[in-house]
Coordinates of C-alpha atoms and ligand atoms in Angstrom, one line a residue:
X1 CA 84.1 87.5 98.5
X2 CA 82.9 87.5 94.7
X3 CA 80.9 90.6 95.0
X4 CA 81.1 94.0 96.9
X5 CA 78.3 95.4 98.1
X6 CA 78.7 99.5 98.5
X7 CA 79.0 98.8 102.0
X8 CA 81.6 96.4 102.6
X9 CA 83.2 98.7 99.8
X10 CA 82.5 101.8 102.0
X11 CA 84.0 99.2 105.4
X12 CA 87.2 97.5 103.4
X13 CA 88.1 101.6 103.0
X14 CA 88.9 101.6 106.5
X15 CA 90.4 98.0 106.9
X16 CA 94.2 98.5 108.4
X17 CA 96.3 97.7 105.8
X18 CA 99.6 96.6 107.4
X19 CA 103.1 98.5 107.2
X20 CA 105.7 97.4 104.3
X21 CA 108.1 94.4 105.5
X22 CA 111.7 94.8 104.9
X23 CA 112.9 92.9 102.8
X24 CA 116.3 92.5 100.9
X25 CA 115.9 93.2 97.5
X26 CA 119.9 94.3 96.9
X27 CA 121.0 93.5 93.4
X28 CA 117.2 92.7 92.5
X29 CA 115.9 94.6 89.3
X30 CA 112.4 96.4 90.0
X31 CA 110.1 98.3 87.3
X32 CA 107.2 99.7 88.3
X33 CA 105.5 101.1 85.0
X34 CA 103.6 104.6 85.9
X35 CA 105.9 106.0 88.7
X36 CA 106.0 109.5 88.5
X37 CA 102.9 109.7 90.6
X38 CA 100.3 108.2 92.5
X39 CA 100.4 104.7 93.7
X40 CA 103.2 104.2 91.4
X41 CA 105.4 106.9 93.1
X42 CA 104.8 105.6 96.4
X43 CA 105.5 101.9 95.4
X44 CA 108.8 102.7 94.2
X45 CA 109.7 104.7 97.1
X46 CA 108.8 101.6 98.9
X47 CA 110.7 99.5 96.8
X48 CA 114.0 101.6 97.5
X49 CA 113.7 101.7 101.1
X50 CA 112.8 98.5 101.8
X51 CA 115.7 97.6 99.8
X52 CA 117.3 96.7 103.6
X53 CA 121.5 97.9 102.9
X54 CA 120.5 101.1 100.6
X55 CA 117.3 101.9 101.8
X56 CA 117.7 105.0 104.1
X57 CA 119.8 106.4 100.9
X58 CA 117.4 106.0 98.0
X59 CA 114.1 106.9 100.6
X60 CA 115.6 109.9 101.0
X61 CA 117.4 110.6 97.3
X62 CA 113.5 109.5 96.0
X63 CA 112.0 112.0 98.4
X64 CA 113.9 114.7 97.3
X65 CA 113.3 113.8 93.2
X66 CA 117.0 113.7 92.6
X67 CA 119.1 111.5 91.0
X68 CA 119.7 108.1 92.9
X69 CA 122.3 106.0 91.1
X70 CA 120.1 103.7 91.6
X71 CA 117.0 104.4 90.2
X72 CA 116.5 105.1 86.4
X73 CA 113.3 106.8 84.8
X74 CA 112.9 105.4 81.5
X75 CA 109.8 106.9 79.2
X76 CA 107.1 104.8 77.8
X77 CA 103.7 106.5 76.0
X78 CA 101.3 103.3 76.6
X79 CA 98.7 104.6 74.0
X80 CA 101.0 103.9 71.3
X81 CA 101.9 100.7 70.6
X82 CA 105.4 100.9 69.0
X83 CA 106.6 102.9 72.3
X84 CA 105.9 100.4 74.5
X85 CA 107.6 98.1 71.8
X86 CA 110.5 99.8 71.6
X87 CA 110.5 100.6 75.7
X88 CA 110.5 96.5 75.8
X89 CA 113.5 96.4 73.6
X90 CA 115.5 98.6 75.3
X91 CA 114.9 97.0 78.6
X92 CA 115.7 93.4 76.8
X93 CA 118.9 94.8 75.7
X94 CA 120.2 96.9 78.5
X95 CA 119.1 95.0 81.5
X96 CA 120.4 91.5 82.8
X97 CA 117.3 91.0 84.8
X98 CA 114.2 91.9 86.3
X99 CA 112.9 90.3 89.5
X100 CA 109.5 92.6 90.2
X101 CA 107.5 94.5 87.9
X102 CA 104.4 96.0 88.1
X103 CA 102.3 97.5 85.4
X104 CA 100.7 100.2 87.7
X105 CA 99.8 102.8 85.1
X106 CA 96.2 103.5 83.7
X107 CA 93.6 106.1 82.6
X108 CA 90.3 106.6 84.0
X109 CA 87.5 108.6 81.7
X110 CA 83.9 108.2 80.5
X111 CA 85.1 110.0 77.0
X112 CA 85.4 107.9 73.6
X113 CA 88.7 108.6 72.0
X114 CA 90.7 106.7 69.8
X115 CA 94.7 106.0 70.2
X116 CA 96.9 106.8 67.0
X117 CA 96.3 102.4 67.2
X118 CA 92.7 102.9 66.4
X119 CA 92.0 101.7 69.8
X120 CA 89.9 103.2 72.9
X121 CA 92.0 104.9 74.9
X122 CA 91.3 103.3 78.1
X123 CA 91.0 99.9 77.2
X124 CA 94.5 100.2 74.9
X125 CA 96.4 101.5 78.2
X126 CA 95.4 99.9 80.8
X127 CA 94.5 96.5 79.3
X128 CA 96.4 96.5 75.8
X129 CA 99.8 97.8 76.1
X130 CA 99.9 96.0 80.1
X131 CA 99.6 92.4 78.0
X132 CA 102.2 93.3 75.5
X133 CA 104.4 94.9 77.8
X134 CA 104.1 92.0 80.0
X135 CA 104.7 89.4 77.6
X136 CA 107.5 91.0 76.2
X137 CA 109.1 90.9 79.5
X138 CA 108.4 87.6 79.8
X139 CA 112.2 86.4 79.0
X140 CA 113.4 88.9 81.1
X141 CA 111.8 88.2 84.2
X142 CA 112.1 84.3 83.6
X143 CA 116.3 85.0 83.1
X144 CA 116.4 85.9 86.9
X145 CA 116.4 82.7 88.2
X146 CA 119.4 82.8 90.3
X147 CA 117.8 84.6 92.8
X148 CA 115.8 82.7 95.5
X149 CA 112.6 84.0 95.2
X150 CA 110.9 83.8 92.0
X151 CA 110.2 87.0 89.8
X152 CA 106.7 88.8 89.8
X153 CA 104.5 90.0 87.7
X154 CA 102.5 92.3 89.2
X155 CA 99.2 94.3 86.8
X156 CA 97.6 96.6 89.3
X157 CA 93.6 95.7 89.1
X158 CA 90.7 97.1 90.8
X159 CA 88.0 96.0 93.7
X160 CA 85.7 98.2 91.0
X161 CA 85.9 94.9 88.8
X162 CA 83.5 93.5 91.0
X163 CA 80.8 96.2 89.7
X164 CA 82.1 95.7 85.8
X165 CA 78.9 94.9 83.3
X166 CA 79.4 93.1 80.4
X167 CA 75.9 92.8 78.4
X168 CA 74.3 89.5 77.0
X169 CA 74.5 91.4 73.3
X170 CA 78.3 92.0 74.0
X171 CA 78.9 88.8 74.6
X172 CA 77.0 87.3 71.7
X173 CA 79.2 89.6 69.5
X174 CA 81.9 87.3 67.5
X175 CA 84.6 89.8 69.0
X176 CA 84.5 91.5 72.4
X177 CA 87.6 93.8 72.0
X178 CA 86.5 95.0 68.3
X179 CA 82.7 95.5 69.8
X180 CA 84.6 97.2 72.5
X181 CA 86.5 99.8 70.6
X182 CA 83.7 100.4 68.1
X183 CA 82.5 104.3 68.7
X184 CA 79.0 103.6 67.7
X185 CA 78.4 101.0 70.2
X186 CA 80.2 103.4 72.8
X187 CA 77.3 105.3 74.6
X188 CA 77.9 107.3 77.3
X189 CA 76.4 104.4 79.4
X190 CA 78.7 102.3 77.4
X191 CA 81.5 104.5 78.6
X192 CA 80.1 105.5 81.9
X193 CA 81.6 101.6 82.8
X194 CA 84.7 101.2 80.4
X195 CA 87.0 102.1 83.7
X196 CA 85.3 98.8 85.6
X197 CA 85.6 97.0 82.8
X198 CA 89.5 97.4 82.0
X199 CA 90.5 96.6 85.5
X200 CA 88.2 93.2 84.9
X201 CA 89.8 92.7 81.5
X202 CA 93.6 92.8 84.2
X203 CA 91.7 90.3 86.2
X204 CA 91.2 87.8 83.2
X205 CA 94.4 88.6 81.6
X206 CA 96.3 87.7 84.8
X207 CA 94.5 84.6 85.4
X208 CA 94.3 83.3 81.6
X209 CA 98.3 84.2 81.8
X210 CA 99.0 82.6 85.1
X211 CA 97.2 79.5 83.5
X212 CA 99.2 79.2 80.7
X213 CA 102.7 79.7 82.7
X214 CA 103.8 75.7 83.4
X215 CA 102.8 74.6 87.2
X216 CA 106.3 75.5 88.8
X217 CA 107.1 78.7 86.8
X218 CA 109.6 80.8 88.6
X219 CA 107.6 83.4 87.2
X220 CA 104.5 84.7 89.6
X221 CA 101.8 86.8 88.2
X222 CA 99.3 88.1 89.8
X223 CA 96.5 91.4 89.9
X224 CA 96.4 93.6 92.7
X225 CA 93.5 95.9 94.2
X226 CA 95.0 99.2 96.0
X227 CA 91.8 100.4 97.4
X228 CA 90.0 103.6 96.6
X229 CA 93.0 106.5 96.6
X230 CA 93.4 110.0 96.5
X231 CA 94.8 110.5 93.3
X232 CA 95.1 112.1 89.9
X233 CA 93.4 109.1 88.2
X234 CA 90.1 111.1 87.6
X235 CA 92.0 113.9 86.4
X236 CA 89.8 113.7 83.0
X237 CA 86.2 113.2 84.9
X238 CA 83.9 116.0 84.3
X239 CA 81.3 117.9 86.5
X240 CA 79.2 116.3 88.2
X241 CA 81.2 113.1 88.0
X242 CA 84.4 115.2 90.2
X243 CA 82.1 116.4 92.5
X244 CA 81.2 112.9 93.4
X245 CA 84.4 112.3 93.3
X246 CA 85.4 115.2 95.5
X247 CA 83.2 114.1 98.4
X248 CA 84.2 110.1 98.1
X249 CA 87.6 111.3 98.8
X250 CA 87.1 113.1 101.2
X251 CA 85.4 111.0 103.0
X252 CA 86.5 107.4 102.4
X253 CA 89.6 107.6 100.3
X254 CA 93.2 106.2 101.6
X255 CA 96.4 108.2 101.0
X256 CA 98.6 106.5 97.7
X257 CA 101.1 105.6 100.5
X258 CA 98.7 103.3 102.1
X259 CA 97.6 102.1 98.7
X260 CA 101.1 101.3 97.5
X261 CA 101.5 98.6 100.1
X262 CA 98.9 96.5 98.6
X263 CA 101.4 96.6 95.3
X264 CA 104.5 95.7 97.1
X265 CA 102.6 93.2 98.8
X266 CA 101.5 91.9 95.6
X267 CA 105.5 92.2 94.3
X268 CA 107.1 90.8 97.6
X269 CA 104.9 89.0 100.2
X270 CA 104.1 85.4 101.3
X271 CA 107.4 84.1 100.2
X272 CA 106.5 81.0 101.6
X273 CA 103.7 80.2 99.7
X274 CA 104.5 81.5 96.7
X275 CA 101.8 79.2 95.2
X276 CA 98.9 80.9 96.3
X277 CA 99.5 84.0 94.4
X278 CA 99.6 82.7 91.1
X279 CA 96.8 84.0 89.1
X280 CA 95.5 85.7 92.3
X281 CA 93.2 88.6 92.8
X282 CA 95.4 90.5 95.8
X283 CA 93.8 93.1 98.2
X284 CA 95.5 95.0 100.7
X285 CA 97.8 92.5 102.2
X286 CA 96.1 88.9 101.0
X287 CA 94.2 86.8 98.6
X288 CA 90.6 87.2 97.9
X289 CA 88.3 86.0 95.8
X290 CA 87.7 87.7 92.3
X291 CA 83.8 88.8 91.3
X292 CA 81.5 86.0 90.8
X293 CA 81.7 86.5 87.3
X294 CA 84.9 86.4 86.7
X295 CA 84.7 82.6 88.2
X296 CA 81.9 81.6 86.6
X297 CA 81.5 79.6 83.1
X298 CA 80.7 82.5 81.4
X299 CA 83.3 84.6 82.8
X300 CA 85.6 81.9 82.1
X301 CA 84.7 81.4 78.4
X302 CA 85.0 85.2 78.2
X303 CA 88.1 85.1 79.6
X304 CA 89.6 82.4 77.0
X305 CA 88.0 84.6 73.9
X306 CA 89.7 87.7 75.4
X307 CA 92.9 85.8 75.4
X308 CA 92.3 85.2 72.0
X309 CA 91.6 88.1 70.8
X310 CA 94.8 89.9 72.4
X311 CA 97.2 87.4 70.8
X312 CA 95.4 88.3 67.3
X313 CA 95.5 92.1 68.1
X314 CA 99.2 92.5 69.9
X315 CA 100.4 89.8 67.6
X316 CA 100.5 92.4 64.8
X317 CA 102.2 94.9 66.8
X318 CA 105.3 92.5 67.3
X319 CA 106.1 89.1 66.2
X320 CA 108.1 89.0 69.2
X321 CA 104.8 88.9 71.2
X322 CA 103.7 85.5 69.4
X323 CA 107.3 84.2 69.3
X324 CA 107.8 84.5 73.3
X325 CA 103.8 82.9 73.9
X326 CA 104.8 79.9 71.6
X327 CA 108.1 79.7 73.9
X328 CA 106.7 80.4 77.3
X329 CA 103.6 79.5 77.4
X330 CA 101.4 76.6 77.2
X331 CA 98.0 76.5 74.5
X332 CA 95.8 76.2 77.3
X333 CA 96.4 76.1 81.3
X334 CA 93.7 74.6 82.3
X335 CA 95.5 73.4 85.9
X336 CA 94.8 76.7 87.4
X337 CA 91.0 77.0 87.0
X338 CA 89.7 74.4 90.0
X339 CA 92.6 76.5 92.3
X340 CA 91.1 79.7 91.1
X341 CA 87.0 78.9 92.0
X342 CA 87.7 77.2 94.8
X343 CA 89.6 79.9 96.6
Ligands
NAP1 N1 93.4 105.6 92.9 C1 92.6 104.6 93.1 O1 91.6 104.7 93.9 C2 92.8 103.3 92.5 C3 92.0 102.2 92.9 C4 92.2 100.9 92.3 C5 93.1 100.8 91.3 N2 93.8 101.9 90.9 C6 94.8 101.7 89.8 O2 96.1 102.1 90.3 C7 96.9 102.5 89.1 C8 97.5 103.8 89.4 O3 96.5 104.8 89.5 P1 96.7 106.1 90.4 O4 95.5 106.2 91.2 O5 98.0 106.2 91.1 O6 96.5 107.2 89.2 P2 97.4 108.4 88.8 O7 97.9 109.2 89.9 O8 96.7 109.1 87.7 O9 98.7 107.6 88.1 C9 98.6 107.0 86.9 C10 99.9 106.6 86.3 O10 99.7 106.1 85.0 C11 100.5 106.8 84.1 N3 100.0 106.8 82.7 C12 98.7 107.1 82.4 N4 98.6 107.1 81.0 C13 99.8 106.8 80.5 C14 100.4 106.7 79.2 N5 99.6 106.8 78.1 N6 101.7 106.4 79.1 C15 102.5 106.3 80.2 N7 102.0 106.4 81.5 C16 100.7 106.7 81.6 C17 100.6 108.2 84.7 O11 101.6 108.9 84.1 P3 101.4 110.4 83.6 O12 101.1 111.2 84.9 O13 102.6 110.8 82.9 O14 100.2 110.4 82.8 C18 100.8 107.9 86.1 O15 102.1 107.6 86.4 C19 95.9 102.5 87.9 O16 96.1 101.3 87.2 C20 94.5 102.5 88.6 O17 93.6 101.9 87.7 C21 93.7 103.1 91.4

């Protein structure tokens, strides 16, 4: 599938999605990044309770908010660089491992503001600060080796990447992110899409990252599509936009429980052919096919620029972030592209 018409949008809403395996994931480190609601909320409750010797315990300590030895909340303000710096640090040096982490939190909103960064809001939360956070996890995740299965990288995407625009003049520009976060070229049309096109900027940044991993990495990264939820993520829309909102939900939407088991999926499924899911566009419980664009020569060249341009950008917000790319990852990964368009 590399489109999505509004009706097999409209019939994937009521696809089953299947119950949560359980798993073992004792001594196993787990972050999910944006758990204090939504999605996020129910993944880690998922987490815990599959979690096969401690599970009934934490379910139940998670259900009633309380403090599970457990499970730690850390704080992280991912419109501001520095705290998502200093978030990464802190995890580096307190933590011996991490095994799954997903980057499940992000803003939705048509309205142009700017981060104390300079940067658009949207596009510096959900796309920004998820690369740097990512790669400056990087050693972590790639220091829990011992374990059998290989750690995951998990950045929660969207199916609404399928409907993301990017215009010929945008793309002619010499760079996208700066045209992207200029105000002047941010009309309300401009904006009306910005949502669509940070969960395609996940989709590129997963696949231009799981390129550049070597072959057998024991590191898997990959983006995952929940499905349309019921949840606070158009907490900033305005009238008329909620009232369209309002009445999608209520007829089409899936509970953030259902949802949820697309991320742990993403963080825990197909064991056994780990391969498939490197770079991979995850829906519900399986692989699909990203948008046509995304796989096509344009979207590919757009896709190498972007990488670019983030290494430029996040590379001044920590030499760490260039440091651990030079260490980790190769200049180009070209062995993942045929795997990718052919899926
Ligand atoms: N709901 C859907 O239909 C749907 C569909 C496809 C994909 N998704 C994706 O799923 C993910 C979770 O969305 P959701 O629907 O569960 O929305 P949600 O209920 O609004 O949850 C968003 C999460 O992101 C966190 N977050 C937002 N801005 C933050 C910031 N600056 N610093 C730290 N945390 C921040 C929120 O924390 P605070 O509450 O503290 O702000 C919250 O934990 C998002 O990436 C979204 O794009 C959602």
């Amino acid at each position: 599938m590399g489109r999505l018409p509004f009706k097999k949008f409209l019939a994937c809403q009521y696809d089953p999605v299947p119950p949560v395996e359980p798993q073992d994931l004792s001594g196993q480190t787990v972050l999910v990044v944006g758990a204090n609601i939504g999605l996020g909320y129910e993944a880690a409750k998922h987490f815990a309770a599959i979690t096969v010797e401690k599970g009934k315990e934490a379910a139940h300590t998670i259900k009633e908010a309380t403090c599970f030895e457990n499970i730690e909340a850390r704080a992280v303000d991912l419109a501001v660089f520095q705290s998502v710096v200093s978030f990464a640090d802190k995890l580096m040096q307190e933590e011996d491992r991490l095994d799954i982490y997903v980057y499940n939190a992000g803003v939705s909103t048509r309205t142009y503001a700017r981060t104390v960064d300079d940067r658009e809001t949207t596009l510096q939360v959900n796309d920004l600060s998820s690369a740097l956070l990512t790669i400056l996890l990087l050693p972590l995740l790639r220091k829990s080796t011992d374990s059998k299965f290989s750690s995951r990288a998990v950045i929660v995407a969207s199916e609404v990447h399928y409907w993301a625009t990017v215009a010929t003049e945008e793309l002619a520009c010499p760079n996208l992110l700066e045209t992207f976060n200029d105000k002047e070229k941010c009309t309300p049309q401009v904006m009306a899409n910005r949502y669509w096109l940070s969960k395609l900027l996940n989709v590129f940044f997963v696949r231009e990252l799981a390129a550049r991993l070597p072959p057998n990495s024991p590191i898997i990264v990959n983006a995952v599509n929940p499905g349309f939820c019921a949840s606070n993520l158009n907490r900033n829309e305005k009238f008329p936009v909620t009232l369209l909102i309002s009445l999608f939900t209520a007829l089409i939407s899936r509970t953030t429980e259902v949802g949820s088991r697309a991320l742990v999926w993403a963080a825990t499924g197909a064991r056994h052919r780990e391969n498939d899911l490197r770079g991979a566009f995850i829906s519900d419980a399986g692989v699909t096919e990203p948008s046509d664009f995304v796989v096509s020569e344009e979207g590919a060249r757009m896709q190498k620029r972007l990488w670019d341009e983030i290494v430029e950008v996040l590379g001044k917000v920590s030499p760490k972030f260039k440091t651990i790319i030079g260490e980790h990852l190769s200049g180009c990964g070209s062995h993942l592209s045929t795997l990718a368009v052919t899926r």
